[in-house]
XYZ file of C-alpha atoms in Angstrom:
685
model
C 21.831 -11.902 24.915
C 22.127 -8.816 27.135
C 19.064 -8.132 29.326
C 18.721 -4.922 31.320
C 16.392 -2.027 31.900
C 17.012 0.976 29.666
C 15.579 4.463 29.285
C 16.683 5.255 25.715
C 15.801 3.142 22.660
C 17.466 3.394 19.261
C 15.347 2.156 16.351
C 17.681 0.756 13.705
C 15.222 1.068 10.856
C 13.201 3.536 8.811
C 9.689 3.984 7.441
C 6.454 2.994 9.108
C 7.980 0.394 11.444
C 10.368 2.972 12.922
C 7.451 5.341 13.556
C 5.350 2.536 15.006
C 8.059 1.333 17.430
C 8.761 4.876 18.599
C 5.063 5.442 19.278
C 4.982 2.641 21.866
C 8.414 3.553 23.271
C 7.252 7.113 23.958
C 4.075 5.815 25.622
C 6.321 3.768 27.944
C 8.338 6.849 28.858
C 11.432 5.945 26.819
C 13.536 8.415 24.863
C 13.767 7.541 21.177
C 16.682 7.747 18.764
C 16.331 7.491 14.989
C 19.050 6.733 12.477
C 18.908 7.850 8.886
C 20.605 7.892 5.512
C 21.079 10.962 3.349
C 17.914 10.043 1.441
C 15.937 10.057 4.713
C 17.322 13.240 6.292
C 13.838 14.793 6.329
C 11.840 11.589 6.752
C 8.973 11.280 9.197
C 10.751 8.847 11.528
C 13.567 11.389 11.882
C 11.136 14.218 12.586
C 9.335 12.223 15.290
C 12.381 10.988 17.225
C 13.883 12.750 20.246
C 17.313 12.446 18.612
C 18.540 11.331 15.199
C 21.965 10.291 13.918
C 23.145 10.155 10.296
C 24.528 6.784 9.208
C 25.715 7.494 5.666
C 24.687 7.714 1.999
C 21.358 6.533 0.597
C 22.358 2.957 -0.256
C 21.357 0.608 2.569
C 24.760 -1.096 2.550
C 26.339 2.274 3.306
C 23.858 3.283 6.006
C 21.177 1.062 7.565
C 23.254 -2.116 7.166
C 26.463 -0.677 8.667
C 26.731 -2.461 12.006
C 29.559 -0.274 13.309
C 27.730 2.957 12.438
C 24.537 1.819 14.193
C 26.410 0.803 17.349
C 28.313 4.089 17.363
C 25.014 5.981 17.086
C 23.777 4.102 20.163
C 26.934 5.002 22.072
C 26.713 8.687 21.096
C 23.107 8.991 22.272
C 23.314 6.766 25.337
C 20.826 4.240 23.929
C 20.770 1.154 26.112
C 18.787 -0.918 23.621
C 18.262 -1.250 19.879
C 15.013 -2.321 18.217
C 15.724 -3.577 14.667
C 12.179 -3.425 13.264
C 11.993 -5.821 10.310
C 14.369 -6.137 7.367
C 17.866 -4.612 7.423
C 19.628 -5.958 10.559
C 16.625 -7.594 12.217
C 17.784 -11.176 11.510
C 21.540 -10.572 11.454
C 23.252 -12.829 13.989
C 26.665 -11.092 13.888
C 24.904 -7.781 14.647
C 23.315 -9.296 17.763
C 26.687 -10.686 18.850
C 28.291 -7.272 18.369
C 25.589 -5.676 20.537
C 26.209 -8.240 23.274
C 29.907 -7.354 23.250
C 29.053 -3.636 23.396
C 26.673 -4.165 26.339
C 23.655 -2.978 24.359
C 20.342 -4.843 24.625
C 18.961 -6.276 21.392
C 15.160 -6.189 21.292
C 14.824 -9.604 19.747
C 15.985 -13.202 20.015
C 19.530 -14.419 20.780
C 21.974 -14.823 17.891
C 21.812 -18.617 18.275
C 18.054 -18.634 17.573
C 18.494 -16.431 14.514
C 21.190 -18.763 13.204
C 19.057 -21.842 13.892
C 16.234 -20.557 11.707
C 18.415 -18.741 9.149
C 19.522 -22.029 7.567
C 16.254 -23.438 6.293
C 17.554 -26.963 5.730
C 18.968 -27.255 9.251
C 15.846 -25.605 10.664
C 13.568 -28.184 9.069
C 15.672 -30.998 10.531
C 15.278 -29.506 14.013
C 11.562 -28.969 13.516
C 11.127 -32.587 12.497
C 12.913 -33.638 15.694
C 10.576 -31.375 17.706
C 7.493 -33.004 16.215
C 6.498 -30.069 13.998
C 4.854 -31.313 10.740
C 6.895 -30.782 7.561
C 5.984 -30.762 3.878
C 7.451 -33.877 2.199
C 10.795 -32.858 0.748
C 14.583 -33.011 0.694
C 16.642 -30.865 3.083
C 19.975 -32.682 2.924
C 23.553 -31.419 2.761
C 24.408 -33.277 -0.465
C 23.801 -30.733 -3.205
C 24.801 -32.763 -6.249
C 22.625 -31.791 -9.216
C 21.780 -35.391 -10.139
C 20.857 -36.234 -6.539
C 18.590 -33.173 -6.259
C 16.836 -34.129 -9.466
C 16.399 -37.721 -8.263
C 14.906 -36.474 -4.989
C 12.489 -34.242 -6.889
C 11.460 -37.198 -9.070
C 10.898 -39.253 -5.905
C 8.745 -36.544 -4.240
C 6.625 -36.121 -7.360
C 5.917 -32.983 -9.398
C 5.152 -30.184 -9.037
C 7.922 -29.390 -6.544
C 9.134 -26.137 -5.080
C 12.846 -25.296 -5.249
C 13.877 -22.925 -2.445
C 17.155 -21.292 -1.473
C 18.237 -22.758 1.863
C 19.391 -19.336 3.064
C 16.612 -17.464 1.283
C 13.601 -15.314 1.937
C 11.309 -12.798 0.254
C 10.698 -15.066 -2.739
C 14.325 -14.939 -3.967
C 15.833 -18.200 -5.209
C 12.424 -19.847 -5.355
C 10.748 -21.551 -8.318
C 7.971 -24.041 -9.001
C 9.102 -26.968 -11.196
C 6.360 -28.741 -13.097
C 8.317 -31.664 -14.583
C 11.628 -33.513 -14.484
C 12.536 -32.024 -17.863
C 12.298 -28.508 -16.420
C 14.289 -29.263 -13.266
C 17.870 -28.438 -14.297
C 17.038 -25.029 -15.810
C 15.043 -24.085 -12.725
C 17.855 -25.274 -10.425
C 20.427 -23.206 -12.318
C 18.223 -20.106 -12.111
C 17.533 -20.531 -8.402
C 21.197 -20.973 -7.638
C 22.123 -17.819 -9.534
C 19.497 -15.803 -7.632
C 20.505 -17.317 -4.299
C 24.213 -16.602 -4.806
C 23.476 -13.003 -5.769
C 21.096 -12.379 -2.854
C 22.588 -14.482 -0.039
C 26.070 -15.575 -1.220
C 24.826 -19.136 -0.738
C 23.470 -21.447 -3.429
C 22.304 -24.427 -1.357
C 18.818 -25.622 -2.239
C 16.009 -27.522 -0.586
C 13.093 -29.218 -2.326
C 9.497 -29.483 -1.151
C 6.323 -30.954 -2.542
C 4.427 -28.050 -4.092
C 0.901 -27.851 -2.734
C -1.359 -26.541 -5.487
C -3.936 -24.744 -3.325
C -2.368 -24.095 0.081
C -3.122 -21.233 2.415
C -0.348 -19.312 4.119
C -1.215 -19.233 7.823
C 1.251 -18.032 10.441
C 1.206 -18.184 14.228
C 2.445 -15.343 16.448
C 4.580 -16.709 19.292
C 6.173 -14.945 22.249
C 8.799 -16.240 24.678
C 10.510 -14.651 27.661
C 13.889 -15.373 29.285
C 12.225 -17.233 32.168
C 10.912 -20.130 30.085
C 7.458 -18.671 29.446
C 5.977 -19.154 25.967
C 2.560 -18.450 24.431
C 0.947 -18.198 21.021
C -1.229 -15.184 20.189
C -3.272 -17.061 17.589
C -2.909 -16.986 13.833
C -3.018 -14.769 10.753
C -3.955 -15.678 7.182
C -1.517 -14.174 4.668
C -2.534 -16.127 1.571
C -3.133 -13.153 -0.746
C 0.324 -12.524 -2.186
C 2.049 -11.265 -5.285
C 5.469 -12.669 -6.161
C 5.549 -14.449 -2.764
C 5.054 -11.118 -0.962
C 1.970 -10.474 1.146
C -0.646 -7.896 0.138
C -3.679 -8.470 2.397
C -3.560 -10.167 5.789
C -6.263 -11.023 8.283
C -6.724 -12.448 11.756
C -8.032 -14.839 12.792
C -7.688 -17.136 9.777
C -11.077 -18.017 8.223
C -12.281 -21.588 8.630
C -10.175 -22.430 11.674
C -11.630 -24.807 14.229
C -10.684 -24.519 17.871
C -8.830 -27.834 17.691
C -6.825 -26.863 14.595
C -5.958 -23.503 16.152
C -4.690 -25.208 19.296
C -2.647 -27.787 17.327
C -0.976 -25.135 15.181
C -0.347 -22.864 18.165
C 1.220 -25.619 20.227
C 3.381 -26.704 17.269
C 4.584 -23.109 16.893
C 5.492 -22.922 20.582
C 7.424 -26.221 20.292
C 9.327 -24.751 17.340
C 10.274 -21.657 19.341
C 11.328 -23.631 22.428
C 13.427 -25.988 20.305
C 15.802 -23.146 19.417
C 15.785 -21.325 22.769
C 13.759 -18.420 21.477
C 13.192 -15.122 23.332
C 10.902 -12.298 22.136
C 8.399 -12.024 19.288
C 8.537 -14.557 16.485
C 6.312 -15.888 13.737
C 6.068 -19.533 12.709
C 4.743 -19.831 9.166
C 2.747 -22.831 7.998
C 1.152 -24.043 4.805
C -2.431 -25.044 5.535
C -4.024 -27.511 3.131
C -7.745 -28.117 3.570
C -7.785 -30.431 0.544
C -6.146 -33.127 2.707
C -9.098 -33.400 5.042
C -12.037 -31.542 6.476
C -10.035 -30.330 9.483
C -6.981 -29.299 7.444
C -3.372 -30.461 7.375
C -0.584 -28.002 8.194
C 3.137 -28.034 7.487
C 6.019 -25.957 8.861
C 7.426 -23.560 6.284
C 9.821 -21.251 8.179
C 10.169 -19.070 11.252
C 10.703 -15.325 11.058
C 12.813 -14.340 14.062
C 11.480 -10.795 14.302
C 8.313 -8.742 14.425
C 6.231 -9.171 11.267
C 4.866 -6.427 9.017
C 1.367 -7.771 9.678
C 1.597 -7.831 13.490
C -1.125 -5.111 13.876
C -3.950 -7.529 13.000
C -2.905 -9.666 15.959
C -2.868 -6.568 18.152
C -6.368 -5.684 16.983
C -7.940 -9.046 17.852
C -6.070 -9.572 21.151
C -5.978 -5.987 22.452
C -2.242 -6.340 23.123
C 0.660 -4.068 22.089
C 3.279 -6.475 20.755
C 6.027 -3.861 20.698
C 5.409 -3.200 24.390
C 5.676 -6.947 24.992
C 8.986 -6.935 23.093
C 10.404 -4.088 25.155
C 9.323 -5.597 28.460
C 10.781 -9.003 27.585
C 14.025 -7.274 26.512
C 14.127 -5.653 29.959
C 14.014 -9.122 31.523
C 10.347 -9.135 32.522
C 8.036 -12.127 32.274
C 5.326 -12.314 29.600
C 2.403 -10.024 30.491
C -0.229 -12.788 30.053
C -0.463 -16.578 30.214
C -1.951 -18.668 27.410
C -5.344 -19.081 29.084
C -5.596 -15.294 29.560
C -5.380 -14.578 25.820
C -8.619 -14.312 23.844
C -9.766 -13.383 20.332
C -12.183 -10.482 19.879
C -13.614 -9.786 16.432
C -11.769 -9.802 13.125
C -9.047 -7.625 11.597
C -7.579 -6.915 8.138
C -4.373 -5.206 7.077
C -3.852 -3.793 3.580
C -0.349 -2.794 2.517
C -0.241 0.463 0.576
C 2.664 0.492 -1.879
C 3.983 3.159 -4.217
C 3.715 0.898 -7.252
C 1.706 0.433 -10.428
C -0.198 -2.886 -10.447
C -1.016 -2.390 -14.148
C 2.728 -2.326 -14.911
C 3.571 -5.585 -13.136
C 3.700 -3.752 -9.779
C 6.539 -1.504 -10.926
C 7.693 0.678 -7.998
C 6.854 4.384 -8.283
C 8.615 7.473 -6.987
C 7.781 11.155 -6.707
C 6.344 13.763 -4.393
C 3.215 13.016 -2.383
C 1.043 16.026 -3.109
C -1.511 14.771 -0.607
C -1.641 11.930 1.901
C -4.614 11.842 4.245
C -7.219 9.514 5.728
C -10.684 11.096 5.664
C -12.451 9.018 8.309
C -15.137 11.654 8.836
C -16.096 11.556 5.167
C -16.206 7.759 5.274
C -18.433 7.801 8.344
C -15.802 5.986 10.425
C -15.038 8.614 13.070
C -14.259 12.265 13.590
C -10.512 11.843 13.168
C -7.859 9.232 12.478
C -6.842 9.061 16.142
C -10.441 8.994 17.288
C -11.387 5.719 15.586
C -11.036 2.344 17.298
C -12.008 0.603 14.041
C -9.306 1.995 11.764
C -5.562 2.382 12.241
C -3.054 3.814 9.771
C 0.591 2.919 10.337
C 2.443 5.169 7.911
C 5.857 6.641 7.258
C 4.844 9.576 5.061
C 2.940 12.838 5.121
C 1.767 15.271 2.458
C 4.771 16.839 0.755
C 7.166 13.933 1.374
C 9.298 12.475 -1.407
C 9.028 8.760 -2.169
C 12.568 7.533 -2.682
C 13.821 4.937 -5.153
C 16.297 3.537 -2.625
C 14.048 1.484 -0.334
C 10.971 -0.714 -0.128
C 8.009 1.127 -1.724
C 5.571 0.462 1.138
C 4.044 3.764 2.289
C 1.606 2.617 4.947
C -0.488 -0.166 6.386
C -4.235 0.309 6.737
C -5.581 -1.847 9.573
C -9.256 -2.256 10.434
C -11.287 -4.143 13.034
C -14.870 -5.371 13.155
C -17.090 -7.601 15.244
C -16.824 -10.311 12.569
C -15.199 -10.835 9.173
C -18.037 -9.294 7.165
C -18.085 -6.141 9.295
C -14.300 -5.821 9.197
C -14.286 -6.235 5.416
C -16.966 -3.565 5.001
C -14.882 -1.222 7.163
C -11.780 -2.011 5.085
C -13.598 -1.022 1.894
C -14.762 2.250 3.443
C -11.314 3.000 4.833
C -9.607 2.344 1.494
C -12.030 4.791 -0.117
C -11.183 7.305 2.610
C -7.455 7.110 1.889
C -6.497 10.100 -0.259
C -3.119 9.687 -1.993
C -2.162 12.105 -4.755
C 1.060 12.701 -6.663
C 2.417 9.142 -6.681
C 0.945 6.019 -8.266
C -0.130 3.488 -5.622
C -1.872 0.136 -5.389
C -4.865 1.567 -3.504
C -7.324 0.876 -6.317
C -5.975 -2.653 -6.657
C -6.456 -3.214 -2.923
C -10.079 -2.112 -3.320
C -10.579 -4.644 -6.119
C -9.014 -7.370 -3.964
C -11.108 -6.544 -0.896
C -14.275 -6.366 -2.983
C -13.674 -9.531 -5.005
C -16.454 -12.121 -4.587
C -13.957 -14.961 -4.040
C -12.180 -13.029 -1.297
C -15.474 -12.237 0.385
C -16.336 -15.955 0.224
C -12.986 -16.907 1.896
C -11.865 -18.842 -1.192
C -8.225 -18.226 -0.312
C -4.902 -19.718 -1.372
C -1.438 -18.413 -2.216
C -2.278 -18.227 -5.938
C -5.352 -16.039 -5.376
C -4.103 -13.067 -7.439
C -2.835 -15.323 -10.223
C -6.104 -17.273 -10.389
C -8.246 -14.128 -10.509
C -5.918 -12.030 -12.645
C -8.457 -11.469 -15.421
C -11.061 -9.930 -13.113
C -8.606 -8.101 -10.848
C -6.921 -6.339 -13.767
C -9.947 -5.868 -16.011
C -10.563 -2.295 -17.247
C -12.928 -0.342 -15.011
C -16.411 -0.355 -16.561
C -18.079 3.035 -16.166
C -21.851 3.382 -16.109
C -23.900 6.381 -17.166
C -24.470 7.054 -13.452
C -20.710 7.260 -12.892
C -20.303 9.880 -15.615
C -23.362 11.782 -14.406
C -22.127 11.829 -10.804
C -18.665 12.959 -11.882
C -20.112 15.683 -14.122
C -22.336 16.901 -11.297
C -19.314 17.315 -9.020
C -17.430 19.146 -11.774
C -20.389 21.438 -12.461
C -20.735 22.221 -8.772
C -17.042 23.082 -8.618
C -17.385 25.440 -11.587
C -20.364 27.101 -9.968
C -18.461 27.559 -6.697
C -15.470 29.084 -8.469
C -17.665 31.513 -10.354
C -20.139 32.612 -7.683
C -20.715 36.379 -7.689
C -23.574 38.713 -6.983
C -22.850 40.657 -10.151
C -23.747 38.962 -13.440
C -20.907 40.943 -15.118
C -18.309 39.123 -12.964
C -19.669 35.631 -13.508
C -18.300 33.050 -15.948
C -20.842 30.253 -15.508
C -23.051 31.148 -18.413
C -25.374 33.773 -16.861
C -28.410 34.558 -18.978
C -31.008 37.207 -18.215
C -34.082 35.136 -19.084
C -32.957 31.510 -19.273
C -30.464 29.134 -17.703
C -27.389 28.300 -19.751
C -26.379 24.738 -20.588
C -22.775 23.861 -19.761
C -21.109 20.997 -21.618
C -18.411 18.834 -20.026
C -16.281 16.125 -21.609
C -15.252 13.241 -19.357
C -12.897 10.372 -20.089
C -10.708 7.717 -18.526
C -7.078 8.927 -18.294
C -6.002 5.598 -19.814
C -7.929 6.461 -22.992
C -6.458 9.942 -23.443
C -4.316 8.935 -26.417
C -6.524 6.192 -27.851
C -7.979 7.435 -31.122
C -10.715 4.804 -30.949
C -12.147 6.091 -27.662
C -14.172 9.294 -27.509
C -14.975 11.165 -24.315
C -18.465 11.154 -22.851
C -20.221 14.507 -23.131
C -22.531 15.579 -20.333
C -24.745 18.661 -20.564
C -25.797 20.336 -17.349
C -28.312 23.068 -16.637
C -28.665 24.546 -13.180
C -32.181 24.792 -11.809
C -33.587 27.610 -9.703
C -32.578 25.615 -6.627
C -28.809 26.158 -6.479
C -28.109 22.510 -5.590
C -30.344 21.062 -8.325
C -29.274 20.358 -11.913
C -30.680 18.742 -15.005
C -28.145 16.518 -16.783
C -28.207 15.002 -20.260
C -25.998 12.067 -21.341
C -26.771 10.827 -24.815
C -30.525 10.274 -24.862
C -30.834 10.148 -21.055
C -32.069 13.087 -18.988
C -31.488 13.005 -15.241
C -32.591 15.249 -12.425
C -29.610 15.634 -10.111
C -28.751 17.084 -6.736
C -25.440 17.354 -4.890
C -24.979 17.638 -1.120
C -21.644 18.383 0.539
C -21.137 16.188 3.619
C -18.292 15.824 6.132
C -14.739 15.729 4.821
C -14.546 14.690 1.160
C -17.925 12.994 1.279
C -20.756 14.046 -1.010
C -24.236 12.712 -1.661
C -25.231 12.479 -5.332
C -28.922 12.015 -6.089
C -29.838 10.986 -9.644
C -33.550 10.584 -10.418
C -34.269 9.982 -6.744
C -31.434 7.473 -6.197
C -29.084 8.893 -3.539
C -25.521 7.571 -3.198
C -22.857 8.590 -0.700
C -19.450 8.998 -2.357
C -16.052 10.415 -1.578
C -14.869 12.764 -4.287
C -11.688 14.739 -4.811
C -10.872 17.199 -7.554
C -7.199 17.424 -8.443
C -6.669 19.988 -11.217
C -8.773 18.529 -14.059
C -8.897 15.026 -12.613
C -11.810 13.754 -10.584
C -11.395 10.770 -8.275
C -14.604 9.225 -6.918
C -14.611 6.359 -4.411
C -17.742 4.302 -3.843
C -18.499 0.919 -2.355
C -18.667 -1.626 -3.905
C -17.326 -0.618 -7.338
C -14.224 1.094 -5.975
C -12.469 3.974 -7.662
C -13.617 5.989 -10.669
C -10.904 8.273 -12.020
C -11.869 10.626 -14.839
C -10.454 13.655 -16.580
C -12.968 16.404 -17.209
C -12.943 19.680 -19.089
C -15.472 22.281 -20.139
C -16.175 22.341 -23.876
C -18.800 25.050 -24.331
C -16.210 27.652 -25.254
C -16.683 29.885 -22.222
C -13.518 31.114 -20.559
C -14.166 30.622 -16.864
C -11.167 32.525 -15.694
C -8.632 29.870 -14.758
C -5.720 31.726 -16.352
C -6.526 35.339 -15.690
C -3.794 36.100 -13.189
C -1.112 33.768 -14.558
C 2.133 34.717 -16.262
C 2.436 31.135 -17.480
C -0.173 28.893 -19.035
C -0.316 25.222 -18.057
C -1.791 22.186 -19.756
C -5.248 21.447 -18.317
C -4.707 17.722 -18.916
C -2.544 15.243 -20.811
C -2.699 15.934 -24.535
C -0.912 16.984 -27.721
C 0.037 20.448 -28.994
C -1.783 20.995 -32.294
C -0.682 24.507 -33.311
C 1.113 27.643 -32.107
C -0.922 30.649 -33.206
C 1.481 33.530 -32.470
C 5.211 34.147 -32.655
C 7.448 34.607 -29.570
C 7.717 38.330 -28.793
C 4.440 39.129 -30.527
C 2.141 41.635 -28.783
C -1.313 40.217 -28.054
C -4.569 41.376 -26.526
C -6.486 39.726 -23.715
C -8.529 36.791 -25.023
C -6.464 36.379 -28.202
C -5.856 32.675 -29.076
C -2.248 31.661 -28.428
C -2.094 27.925 -29.015
C -4.290 24.897 -29.594
C -3.907 21.535 -27.890
C -5.893 18.350 -28.297
C -7.026 16.371 -25.276
C -9.625 13.631 -25.058
C -10.154 13.882 -28.856
C -11.227 17.534 -28.612
C -9.350 20.731 -29.284
C -8.783 23.265 -26.524
C -7.674 26.816 -27.329
C -5.593 28.663 -24.761
C -6.007 32.422 -24.842
C -4.027 35.385 -23.552
C -4.887 36.087 -19.893
C -4.223 39.818 -20.377
C -2.727 42.340 -22.784
C 0.972 41.623 -23.194
C 3.287 39.401 -25.175
C 4.323 35.747 -25.410
C 7.959 35.485 -24.410
C 8.499 31.835 -25.335
C 6.792 28.530 -26.044
C 8.014 25.418 -24.255
C 6.556 22.950 -26.763
C 6.155 22.667 -30.521
C 3.278 21.361 -32.616
C 3.073 17.593 -32.279
C 4.628 17.448 -28.804
C 2.918 15.484 -26.057
C 2.384 17.356 -22.793
C 1.391 16.269 -19.318
C -1.264 17.770 -17.118
C 0.189 20.815 -15.350
C 3.125 21.246 -17.744
C 4.006 24.905 -18.330
C 3.241 25.552 -21.988
C 4.506 29.113 -22.474
C 5.854 32.183 -20.713
C 3.692 35.302 -20.874
C 4.560 38.880 -19.916
C 1.544 41.003 -19.046
C 1.515 44.631 -20.126
C 2.085 46.937 -17.140
């Protein structure tokens, strides 16, 4: 492993980790070099680097995984070191060897350490020799099917089949009985061959309620080694982490020391240098103090490293860079302390309701409104909240790479305070244009079992019914949403002249405005009708009287900082964060999380949304009912042009001016999406 000082760092990665590494490198006075594929030519990590070099086409195998192209980029830019981030080449031994030959410093462990932990069977044998506890299992070289089945029978079911060369949940299955073993083995081998070109298996006793607890270790080239405490990563979906926290709940000082020292022994056993993570299964069912077992070691920086930084006050990337320059560890074990508690929530472009199907598209808006959440005046100004992201408003979310958009990290004096801050920060995160798991993260963070620290690796599976239950809306939710919509209408239509107003001006009496509100998921369900709210503005401009069914509510709306509003209903004041996007209203409130409703005005008054348009767009998802004129037909302003049905009610679109309809884009019976252009209109000059 080459060790030398350097002044230029190439980050051989993309996304949030590339941005995060470059942030520390710049603070240390280093020049930064990004690499990119064609799909990432305009990505944030490219924009933020001092230099950037194209690697190749979008596919990772043709760009980020091309060892020769990455090394050539380092040569072209004079980069003396390469930081691999995580994923891609971060645990690729031949890549590290190639860097050594090229005289370029690898910010990570030696190739020998990567190889030692890359083969899980061999790694477990070495860990056993080093006195690191192992889950009962079989890690042998003999891979005969009958022998593997006999070993599984001996261990006792359920057992966990794992690819020896695997990771990320690939080639991994739980086997409940001997009768199921062969089919599971065949499936695991197929997955392992496809993912790793290696179908060797290991078998472990499957713990039914384990927690996933990992220890952050750090070693330098002078023999120094420390552990920076532990993280709990038990909340997972498909063996991939979703929420992480540090320190792990329920840890005693003795258990923390035992796990930390075992992790350091594991690192020293393989001659480790740099940042590494030793992952354990922690089983409290085996005793009051807990029993822990070595699972694997990740020979790189982890996605969840920020929670460790939050509780220790250390910059782990800076530690990595200093160790790569040949320096000793910045602190000794007895100088490291834990302060407070931290959570990290991973924001993915995916749809939890569709089995976490990845999503793509353009991010219309991506912002963190800390002021509105009462967490600080700006993102950079808060020491409680940190957003490690790779995107900005206007960016495209590609189909080619991992769908993680950002990591939201929070800190508090204790777990309860940190969790409350996490809920507020999730509500403050405004993401529009692409489906994300933000609402699901809110349900996780607010779940009673999570609050009570009832954690294990099957948490999401065990609580699936409550985590994926339809959002129940209360009358107060509809009233608050209607109030925000009414206020928006009033703001759009404010005028000193009653002849210019479209909000129902009456000479002697206030006018009642009717709004229909409904869940977007119910838009095409014939059994579900929208909720109708009637609103009448009082003499006080901020005061309204609302009617929902047989309920009458006095209401008031206050605009606060950022997206925050205060809604008062019959004297009950609630602080919310609310965003209007076209005809959708998104309201975030603790503890119930997100309320997302479509709304539209149904009192027949044209409030001027289309007056200056040459095209008419669908106000929401719906169905075209009828076309009322022919293409080319001359029409007068206000003349009905077409009828569409949305939320079980008909909506008539009228001519914005005198002119003619040039063409319709849809026919009767067609389904349209919100914002779709319905027709082309030529105004009379």
